[in-house]
């Protein structure tokens, strides 16, 4: 047994011998919010998204949707999708907790958007400022072809009004969990993606989760280094035909 995945899994098992050794370096706890201070900020609107769909129906209806109509996604709905996937939901002990669980509440995942067809927004690349529930406009332009090519030429991504790109800032979790952090980071993003998938159905939208992409092509597109922060998952969202 020497394949890297097998070695990783075995080497990152907890056992009674090793667990609990070492203490946390509170002076070097990484920031859990990322900001782009020089970019234009778009405040996201409050959302009023009452729907009659029951939780049972949500679970029955969710499926991967890979074909989208040309109907623009409303900004209010995008605001809800961002909040539902990874927004701040409550404050306890003075700490901001979010809609999806996260190991140690360390929140390693960042959200970027490729906006193709959302009302009130220019086409381009945006970053979700979680703390302020706003968008930071990083790059203007039409990137629908680039994102599809970077995702192994999955052209349905070009049709989607919005593509969510989730990256991880690894040190946020490694600060506490060391190498085991990678397990938790991928679990965290799964929670976020599932929240998004169910929130999309709630709004009568469809989504598809995408794990196949040329990592560094996506990293270059959104301007992250691929080492300290790297893309780990995508989702497209839109109205289906
Ligand atoms: C981790 C992960 C990666 C996936 N990657 C892709 C992908 O790259 N392209 C795609 O079209 N679907 C992708 N999917 C969607 C699966 O193909 C889909 O969930 C599966 O076929 C079950 O169908 P359903 O979602 O409609 O129930 C991915 C799903 C998961 C959970």
Tab-separated table of C-alpha atoms and ligand atoms in Angstrom:
chain	number	residue	atom	x	y	z
A	1	UNK	CA	0.000	0.000	0.000
A	2	UNK	CA	1.828	3.098	-1.187
A	3	UNK	CA	-0.613	5.171	-3.161
A	4	UNK	CA	-0.741	8.700	-1.817
A	5	UNK	CA	-4.452	8.622	-0.972
A	6	UNK	CA	-4.109	5.387	0.988
A	7	UNK	CA	-1.066	6.699	2.849
A	8	UNK	CA	-2.845	9.977	3.614
A	9	UNK	CA	-5.887	8.199	5.017
A	10	UNK	CA	-3.866	5.887	7.231
A	11	UNK	CA	-1.499	8.636	8.408
A	12	UNK	CA	-4.332	10.966	9.398
A	13	UNK	CA	-6.317	8.517	11.507
A	14	UNK	CA	-6.860	9.607	15.088
A	15	UNK	CA	-5.721	7.149	17.709
A	16	UNK	CA	-5.713	7.317	21.485
A	17	UNK	CA	-1.915	7.605	21.639
A	18	UNK	CA	-1.502	10.694	19.520
A	19	UNK	CA	-4.740	12.587	20.126
A	20	UNK	CA	-4.627	15.581	22.420
A	21	UNK	CA	-0.884	16.164	22.225
A	22	UNK	CA	0.152	19.717	21.470
A	23	UNK	CA	-1.730	22.924	22.128
A	24	UNK	CA	-3.233	25.612	19.946
A	25	UNK	CA	-1.204	28.686	19.069
A	26	UNK	CA	-3.863	31.332	19.603
A	27	UNK	CA	-1.485	34.127	18.568
A	28	UNK	CA	-1.350	32.670	15.069
A	29	UNK	CA	-4.969	31.741	14.542
A	30	UNK	CA	-5.703	32.603	10.898
A	31	UNK	CA	-8.350	35.194	10.017
A	32	UNK	CA	-11.611	33.501	9.046
A	33	UNK	CA	-12.772	36.270	6.715
A	34	UNK	CA	-11.193	37.238	3.414
A	35	UNK	CA	-11.694	40.728	1.975
A	36	UNK	CA	-10.791	42.401	-1.279
A	37	UNK	CA	-10.392	45.928	-0.005
A	38	UNK	CA	-9.721	47.584	-3.377
A	39	UNK	CA	-12.698	46.243	-5.282
A	40	UNK	CA	-16.130	47.671	-5.907
A	41	UNK	CA	-18.594	46.394	-3.294
A	42	UNK	CA	-22.159	45.416	-4.153
A	43	UNK	CA	-24.424	45.134	-1.152
A	44	UNK	CA	-26.669	42.109	-1.509
A	45	UNK	CA	-30.389	42.774	-1.049
A	46	UNK	CA	-32.456	41.349	1.772
A	47	UNK	CA	-34.344	38.333	0.554
A	48	UNK	CA	-37.981	37.451	0.999
A	49	UNK	CA	-38.197	33.992	-0.462
A	50	UNK	CA	-41.204	32.273	1.040
A	51	UNK	CA	-41.979	29.030	-0.782
A	52	UNK	CA	-44.631	26.367	-0.266
A	53	UNK	CA	-42.350	23.450	-0.983
A	54	UNK	CA	-42.059	21.028	1.924
A	55	UNK	CA	-38.774	19.578	3.112
A	56	UNK	CA	-39.871	16.171	1.887
A	57	UNK	CA	-40.506	17.589	-1.587
A	58	UNK	CA	-37.125	19.333	-1.575
A	59	UNK	CA	-35.397	16.022	-0.999
A	60	UNK	CA	-37.483	14.303	-3.632
A	61	UNK	CA	-36.923	17.019	-6.241
A	62	UNK	CA	-33.173	17.620	-5.939
A	63	UNK	CA	-31.266	16.288	-8.897
A	64	UNK	CA	-28.371	17.511	-10.987
A	65	UNK	CA	-29.584	19.979	-13.599
A	66	UNK	CA	-27.214	20.541	-16.520
A	67	UNK	CA	-29.376	22.546	-18.883
A	68	UNK	CA	-30.503	26.095	-18.184
A	69	UNK	CA	-32.963	28.533	-19.709
A	70	UNK	CA	-31.853	32.045	-20.658
A	71	UNK	CA	-33.955	33.539	-17.854
A	72	UNK	CA	-31.748	35.756	-15.691
A	73	UNK	CA	-31.350	34.885	-12.054
A	74	UNK	CA	-32.744	37.611	-9.793
A	75	UNK	CA	-30.216	39.274	-7.485
A	76	UNK	CA	-32.503	38.679	-4.501
A	77	UNK	CA	-32.397	34.949	-5.219
A	78	UNK	CA	-28.613	34.983	-5.552
A	79	UNK	CA	-28.481	36.773	-2.218
A	80	UNK	CA	-30.506	33.954	-0.660
A	81	UNK	CA	-28.381	31.232	-2.296
A	82	UNK	CA	-25.182	32.751	-0.936
A	83	UNK	CA	-26.611	33.109	2.528
A	84	UNK	CA	-28.156	29.630	2.497
A	85	UNK	CA	-24.905	28.011	1.410
A	86	UNK	CA	-22.434	29.761	3.688
A	87	UNK	CA	-23.949	32.883	5.244
A	88	UNK	CA	-23.891	33.945	8.878
A	89	UNK	CA	-26.920	32.602	10.676
A	90	UNK	CA	-26.399	33.333	14.389
A	91	UNK	CA	-24.035	34.752	16.964
A	92	UNK	CA	-23.243	32.688	20.033
A	93	UNK	CA	-20.554	33.477	22.608
A	94	UNK	CA	-19.735	36.513	20.451
A	95	UNK	CA	-18.799	34.224	17.518
A	96	UNK	CA	-20.457	34.189	14.127
A	97	UNK	CA	-21.772	30.789	13.071
A	98	UNK	CA	-23.007	29.879	9.608
A	99	UNK	CA	-25.789	27.969	7.873
A	100	UNK	CA	-23.526	24.965	7.180
A	101	UNK	CA	-21.469	23.182	9.842
A	102	UNK	CA	-17.678	23.469	9.803
A	103	UNK	CA	-15.113	21.456	11.749
A	104	UNK	CA	-14.058	23.555	14.736
A	105	UNK	CA	-16.080	26.470	13.272
A	106	UNK	CA	-12.911	27.412	11.387
A	107	UNK	CA	-14.689	28.050	8.072
A	108	UNK	CA	-11.918	27.374	5.540
A	109	UNK	CA	-14.117	27.781	2.438
A	110	UNK	CA	-14.315	30.939	0.300
A	111	UNK	CA	-16.934	31.529	-2.405
A	112	UNK	CA	-16.290	33.120	-5.806
A	113	UNK	CA	-18.896	33.568	-8.531
A	114	UNK	CA	-18.739	33.615	-12.292
A	115	UNK	CA	-21.706	35.818	-13.110
A	116	UNK	CA	-23.130	35.343	-16.592
A	117	UNK	CA	-26.756	36.330	-16.320
A	118	UNK	CA	-27.886	37.818	-13.023
A	119	UNK	CA	-30.175	40.847	-12.906
A	120	UNK	CA	-28.470	44.080	-11.767
A	121	UNK	CA	-24.963	42.584	-11.976
A	122	UNK	CA	-22.334	43.057	-14.671
A	123	UNK	CA	-20.864	39.878	-16.082
A	124	UNK	CA	-17.646	38.998	-14.355
A	125	UNK	CA	-15.947	37.381	-11.388
A	126	UNK	CA	-17.008	38.203	-7.835
A	127	UNK	CA	-16.011	37.206	-4.307
A	128	UNK	CA	-18.611	36.749	-1.571
A	129	UNK	CA	-17.833	38.816	1.496
A	130	UNK	CA	-19.467	36.600	4.089
A	131	UNK	CA	-19.176	38.957	7.028
A	132	UNK	CA	-20.818	41.873	5.227
A	133	UNK	CA	-23.124	39.743	3.032
A	134	UNK	CA	-21.915	41.634	-0.021
A	135	UNK	CA	-20.102	40.952	-3.277
A	136	UNK	CA	-16.677	42.210	-4.223
A	137	UNK	CA	-16.279	42.723	-7.976
A	138	UNK	CA	-12.919	41.274	-8.993
A	139	UNK	CA	-12.900	41.130	-12.800
A	140	UNK	CA	-15.333	42.437	-15.382
A	141	UNK	CA	-16.034	40.340	-18.473
A	142	UNK	CA	-17.626	37.288	-19.927
A	143	UNK	CA	-15.886	34.236	-18.476
A	144	UNK	CA	-18.431	31.585	-19.333
A	145	UNK	CA	-16.203	29.956	-21.938
A	146	UNK	CA	-13.166	30.015	-19.647
A	147	UNK	CA	-14.985	28.354	-16.758
A	148	UNK	CA	-16.373	25.617	-19.018
A	149	UNK	CA	-12.943	24.953	-20.551
A	150	UNK	CA	-11.318	24.925	-17.116
A	151	UNK	CA	-13.928	22.399	-15.971
A	152	UNK	CA	-12.840	19.755	-18.471
A	153	UNK	CA	-14.873	21.396	-21.243
A	154	UNK	CA	-18.204	20.840	-19.487
A	155	UNK	CA	-20.098	23.314	-21.637
A	156	UNK	CA	-23.259	23.337	-19.572
A	157	UNK	CA	-21.354	25.649	-17.206
A	158	UNK	CA	-21.419	28.302	-19.962
A	159	UNK	CA	-25.198	28.260	-19.981
A	160	UNK	CA	-25.616	28.764	-16.249
A	161	UNK	CA	-26.472	32.276	-15.043
A	162	UNK	CA	-24.031	31.741	-12.173
A	163	UNK	CA	-21.249	29.324	-11.326
A	164	UNK	CA	-20.199	29.060	-7.693
A	165	UNK	CA	-16.500	28.345	-7.163
A	166	UNK	CA	-15.460	27.188	-3.720
A	167	UNK	CA	-11.836	27.435	-2.661
A	168	UNK	CA	-10.185	26.435	0.590
A	169	UNK	CA	-7.720	28.478	2.612
A	170	UNK	CA	-6.023	25.442	4.071
A	171	UNK	CA	-4.240	27.087	6.992
A	172	UNK	CA	-7.520	28.063	8.643
A	173	UNK	CA	-8.146	24.385	9.373
A	174	UNK	CA	-4.544	23.182	9.510
A	175	UNK	CA	-3.933	25.612	12.368
A	176	UNK	CA	-5.886	23.201	14.558
A	177	UNK	CA	-6.147	19.885	12.748
A	178	UNK	CA	-2.755	19.709	10.965
A	179	UNK	CA	-2.824	17.232	8.064
A	180	UNK	CA	-6.177	15.799	9.146
A	181	UNK	CA	-7.612	19.183	8.175
A	182	UNK	CA	-7.871	18.110	4.535
A	183	UNK	CA	-10.484	15.535	5.476
A	184	UNK	CA	-12.581	18.184	7.200
A	185	UNK	CA	-12.174	20.773	4.448
A	186	UNK	CA	-13.708	18.458	1.876
A	187	UNK	CA	-16.504	17.508	4.251
A	188	UNK	CA	-17.168	21.199	4.946
A	189	UNK	CA	-17.533	22.040	1.271
A	190	UNK	CA	-19.928	19.128	0.835
A	191	UNK	CA	-22.206	20.645	3.462
A	192	UNK	CA	-22.085	24.000	1.720
A	193	UNK	CA	-22.817	22.472	-1.670
A	194	UNK	CA	-25.746	20.477	-0.329
A	195	UNK	CA	-27.191	23.599	1.277
A	196	UNK	CA	-26.894	25.307	-2.097
A	197	UNK	CA	-28.482	22.386	-3.943
A	198	UNK	CA	-31.483	22.333	-1.605
A	199	UNK	CA	-31.792	26.135	-1.526
A	200	UNK	CA	-31.848	26.101	-5.333
A	201	UNK	CA	-34.738	23.610	-5.388
A	202	UNK	CA	-36.507	25.739	-2.791
A	203	UNK	CA	-36.385	28.629	-5.302
A	204	UNK	CA	-37.463	26.427	-8.205
A	205	UNK	CA	-33.927	26.516	-9.619
A	206	UNK	CA	-31.620	23.683	-10.559
A	207	UNK	CA	-27.963	23.124	-9.750
A	208	UNK	CA	-25.165	20.747	-10.609
A	209	UNK	CA	-22.156	20.041	-8.428
A	210	UNK	CA	-18.874	19.738	-10.312
A	211	UNK	CA	-15.675	18.144	-9.069
A	212	UNK	CA	-13.950	17.719	-12.436
A	213	UNK	CA	-11.762	20.686	-13.360
A	214	UNK	CA	-8.207	21.648	-14.173
A	215	UNK	CA	-7.424	23.045	-10.746
A	216	UNK	CA	-4.862	25.646	-11.697
A	217	UNK	CA	-6.875	26.923	-14.643
A	218	UNK	CA	-9.707	27.714	-12.238
A	219	UNK	CA	-7.244	29.129	-9.694
A	220	UNK	CA	-5.747	31.421	-12.339
A	221	UNK	CA	-9.174	32.553	-13.446
A	222	UNK	CA	-10.138	33.731	-9.961
A	223	UNK	CA	-6.642	34.888	-9.042
A	224	UNK	CA	-5.657	32.583	-6.191
A	225	UNK	CA	-2.268	30.911	-5.775
A	226	UNK	CA	-3.339	27.246	-5.765
A	227	UNK	CA	-1.096	26.527	-2.786
A	228	UNK	CA	-2.317	28.431	0.251
A	229	UNK	CA	-5.739	28.722	-1.322
A	230	UNK	CA	-7.030	26.449	-4.056
A	231	UNK	CA	-10.307	25.600	-5.760
A	232	UNK	CA	-11.985	22.470	-4.434
A	233	UNK	CA	-15.530	22.365	-5.860
A	234	UNK	CA	-17.950	24.101	-8.208
A	235	UNK	CA	-21.713	24.367	-8.658
A	236	UNK	CA	-23.729	25.824	-11.486
A	237	UNK	CA	-27.189	27.254	-10.782
A	238	UNK	CA	-30.033	28.468	-12.967
A	239	UNK	CA	-33.582	27.978	-14.140
A	240	UNK	CA	-34.020	24.702	-15.955
A	241	UNK	CA	-35.966	24.450	-19.208
B	1	LIG	C1	-18.130	15.213	-5.677
B	1	LIG	C2	-19.012	15.308	-6.885
B	1	LIG	C3	-18.463	15.665	-8.099
B	1	LIG	C4	-19.269	15.774	-9.238
B	1	LIG	N1	-18.715	16.222	-10.402
B	1	LIG	C5	-19.503	16.365	-11.481
B	1	LIG	C6	-18.952	16.898	-12.688
B	1	LIG	O1	-17.780	17.240	-12.797
B	1	LIG	N2	-19.793	17.030	-13.750
B	1	LIG	C7	-21.116	16.687	-13.688
B	1	LIG	O2	-21.816	16.855	-14.684
B	1	LIG	N3	-21.665	16.197	-12.539
B	1	LIG	C8	-20.886	16.035	-11.450
B	1	LIG	N4	-21.428	15.586	-10.274
B	1	LIG	C9	-22.869	15.236	-10.220
B	1	LIG	C10	-23.075	13.721	-10.201
B	1	LIG	O3	-22.812	13.196	-11.490
B	1	LIG	C11	-24.522	13.432	-9.773
B	1	LIG	O4	-24.735	13.938	-8.473
B	1	LIG	C12	-24.829	11.957	-9.796
B	1	LIG	O5	-24.826	11.455	-11.117
B	1	LIG	C13	-26.170	11.646	-9.160
B	1	LIG	O6	-27.216	12.317	-9.867
B	1	LIG	P1	-28.178	13.398	-9.172
B	1	LIG	O7	-27.330	14.506	-8.587
B	1	LIG	O8	-29.046	13.902	-10.283
B	1	LIG	O9	-28.961	12.709	-8.103
B	1	LIG	C14	-20.646	15.483	-9.146
B	1	LIG	C15	-21.195	15.116	-7.922
B	1	LIG	C16	-20.397	15.065	-6.799
B	1	LIG	C17	-21.035	14.722	-5.472
